[in-house]
Amino acid sequence: MANYDLRKWVEMLESEGELSRITEQVDWNLEIGAVARENMDRKGPALMFENIKDYTDTICKRLITCSLSTHARVALMLGLPKDTSYPDLIRVWRERAKKVIKPVVVETGPCKENILKGDDVDLYQLPAPLWQNRDGGRYIGTFHGVVTQDPDTGWTNVGTYREMIHDKNTTTMSVAQGQHIWFHWRKYKARGCKTMPLAVVIGWDQLLPAVASSPVPTGVDEYDVMGSLRQSPVELVKCETSDLLVPASAEIILEGELILDKSQFIPCGPFGEYTGHYGPENLRPPFKVKCITYRNNPIFQGTMEGTPINEDHTICSVSHSAFVWDLLDERMTGVTGVNNDPSTAYANLIVQINNSYYGQVHQVAANVWSSHLSNMMCKNVIVCDEDVDIYDLNKVFWAFGYRVDPKTDIIQYPGWVSALDPVVRPWDKMGPGGNKGTRLLIDATKPIDNPHQDEYWGEKFAVVAYPDDNTMTKVRDKWEKYGIKS
């Protein structure tokens, strides 16, 4: 079973040797970010900072990061053994997500142990770091859940949208075209509203940031998906200042209103983005925080963003692959594997097919690019045969090297690419949601329309040089007898 709040998660990490408590004083100004960066580069443990400069006498004194920066910890999040393979994580995500478990509403919970309103609200009581030296400010929202609701249907969205502090009760909120928060934004605007109720959840079951950063389909409640993955309903409580619902055992809740009037937008950024590059400064709507509720001795959670592989790349490789695979299975046949590999920050999608009919390769790209999943990901699609392990990039590059004919197998296609993609020059940008760009399909499969050839033992393509299955099975069964130490 998955862990039910951040504190139980910390206990689990500690028992598994996956947490390092840092008692040496660290500075929220750049140092925490640099430690997190080095730790992720070394594939290190989750980090709990317990002695933060300027935060020894504040309501929040602790910060956790790198919580899901390895697939081993993603496995623990799902209640699986640490050695569960990456492909099996994708399989489990797909299987569980199909069995919807609705949330339940409770009267109260630990997130209500302390309540601050009005002038008592002070965001600087929370140790939000200045993660990197070119960041425009201190980002309080990097690995959190932003809760909004459709005023017509009641659909609740929980997404991860970057959030920068401007003063003691104001942040900016990223609202980009095509994202679910934007759908809700537009409906409130159409009603003539000046504000939209919004809540921010910081620190809870790790499925909160994992699901909030995943491409859950439009109209699907993220709390349903979290319940499905944790195999238990999410317990929710009503906010103090709105009817929005938030996890009852969350560490910190920020409640308030998002300003809808564009004339009141304020600069946000720059910020190190998931692409591995800085996103430029732009105007974003202010979020006015009216209330903070929090647990006793709360734990702040955030993450360093930038060059892959980071925490979000690790967890999103699992969720993105699962959602893309589900989409393809709905629209076509013969898909046997999907890998939205963490190394390329969602840009490259690798798909394995049984290569059973002409046009199957092209269907993969057409189906992905015609869906909402391609808004921020899957710019480049690489399709491989079943004999290529798509979760091993060495094998994928081998297929690219010897099964791709550039004249016929590299296909360019015009379309929307992410607004954060640095390939699009600043003077060519079309807006905050997306940009005109070019997508790429690479057919790394053996040509299905080749004739059978005698020199290839009757096959259509050169035969792979690898020992036969029977011999390899015998060798593997005897491996320990050889005394070879690996």
mmCIF file of N, CA and C in Angstrom, residues 21-32 35 48-57 61:
data_model
loop_
_atom_site.group_PDB
_atom_site.id
_atom_site.type_symbol
_atom_site.label_atom_id
_atom_site.label_comp_id
_atom_site.label_asym_id
_atom_site.label_seq_id
_atom_site.Cartn_x
_atom_site.Cartn_y
_atom_site.Cartn_z
ATOM 1 N N ARG A 21 19.063 13.115 6.526
ATOM 2 C CA ARG A 21 18.720 14.306 7.312
ATOM 3 C C ARG A 21 19.950 15.209 7.397
ATOM 4 N N ILE A 22 19.789 16.449 6.990
ATOM 5 C CA ILE A 22 20.913 17.387 6.951
ATOM 6 C C ILE A 22 20.756 18.368 8.110
ATOM 7 N N THR A 23 21.621 18.231 9.120
ATOM 8 C CA THR A 23 21.564 19.089 10.302
ATOM 9 C C THR A 23 22.541 20.262 10.208
ATOM 10 N N GLU A 24 23.501 20.181 9.289
ATOM 11 C CA GLU A 24 24.387 21.316 9.018
ATOM 12 C C GLU A 24 23.542 22.483 8.504
ATOM 13 N N GLN A 25 23.827 23.704 8.978
ATOM 14 C CA GLN A 25 23.029 24.837 8.512
ATOM 15 C C GLN A 25 23.259 25.062 7.014
ATOM 16 N N VAL A 26 22.158 25.243 6.294
ATOM 17 C CA VAL A 26 22.209 25.542 4.867
ATOM 18 C C VAL A 26 21.414 26.812 4.604
ATOM 19 N N ASP A 27 21.806 27.517 3.570
ATOM 20 C CA ASP A 27 21.167 28.785 3.222
ATOM 21 C C ASP A 27 20.055 28.533 2.210
ATOM 22 N N TRP A 28 18.867 29.098 2.477
ATOM 23 C CA TRP A 28 17.771 28.987 1.497
ATOM 24 C C TRP A 28 18.127 29.703 0.194
ATOM 25 N N ASN A 29 19.068 30.637 0.287
ATOM 26 C CA ASN A 29 19.487 31.429 -0.866
ATOM 27 C C ASN A 29 20.573 30.668 -1.641
ATOM 28 N N LEU A 30 20.167 29.896 -2.644
ATOM 29 C CA LEU A 30 21.024 29.172 -3.593
ATOM 30 C C LEU A 30 21.609 27.866 -3.065
ATOM 31 N N GLU A 31 21.972 27.794 -1.775
ATOM 32 C CA GLU A 31 22.675 26.607 -1.301
ATOM 33 C C GLU A 31 21.790 25.360 -1.345
ATOM 34 N N ILE A 32 20.545 25.459 -0.892
ATOM 35 C CA ILE A 32 19.653 24.302 -0.930
ATOM 36 C C ILE A 32 19.502 23.801 -2.363
ATOM 37 N N VAL A 35 22.681 21.952 -3.446
ATOM 38 C CA VAL A 35 22.786 20.640 -2.803
ATOM 39 C C VAL A 35 21.833 19.654 -3.484
ATOM 40 N N MET A 48 16.210 15.799 3.728
ATOM 41 C CA MET A 48 15.434 16.572 4.702
ATOM 42 C C MET A 48 16.371 17.603 5.341
ATOM 43 N N PHE A 49 16.146 18.877 5.010
ATOM 44 C CA PHE A 49 16.935 19.960 5.590
ATOM 45 C C PHE A 49 16.285 20.385 6.906
ATOM 46 N N GLU A 50 17.052 20.309 7.994
ATOM 47 C CA GLU A 50 16.495 20.568 9.327
ATOM 48 C C GLU A 50 17.132 21.766 10.024
ATOM 49 N N ASN A 51 18.026 22.458 9.333
ATOM 50 C CA ASN A 51 18.677 23.623 9.930
ATOM 51 C C ASN A 51 18.880 24.649 8.815
ATOM 52 N N ILE A 52 17.845 25.431 8.537
ATOM 53 C CA ILE A 52 17.845 26.363 7.410
ATOM 54 C C ILE A 52 18.073 27.787 7.926
ATOM 55 N N LYS A 53 19.014 28.452 7.323
ATOM 56 C CA LYS A 53 19.321 29.816 7.733
ATOM 57 C C LYS A 53 18.055 30.678 7.729
ATOM 58 N N ASP A 54 17.864 31.454 8.788
ATOM 59 C CA ASP A 54 16.723 32.364 8.975
ATOM 60 C C ASP A 54 15.426 31.637 9.280
ATOM 61 N N TYR A 55 15.488 30.308 9.462
ATOM 62 C CA TYR A 55 14.250 29.552 9.686
ATOM 63 C C TYR A 55 14.337 28.657 10.922
ATOM 64 N N THR A 56 14.927 29.215 11.986
ATOM 65 C CA THR A 56 14.975 28.485 13.249
ATOM 66 C C THR A 56 13.858 28.916 14.193
ATOM 67 N N ASP A 57 13.185 30.030 13.878
ATOM 68 C CA ASP A 57 12.125 30.544 14.744
ATOM 69 C C ASP A 57 10.920 30.972 13.909
ATOM 70 N N LYS A 61 10.150 25.042 9.684
ATOM 71 C CA LYS A 61 11.604 25.006 9.844
ATOM 72 C C LYS A 61 12.272 23.911 9.006
#
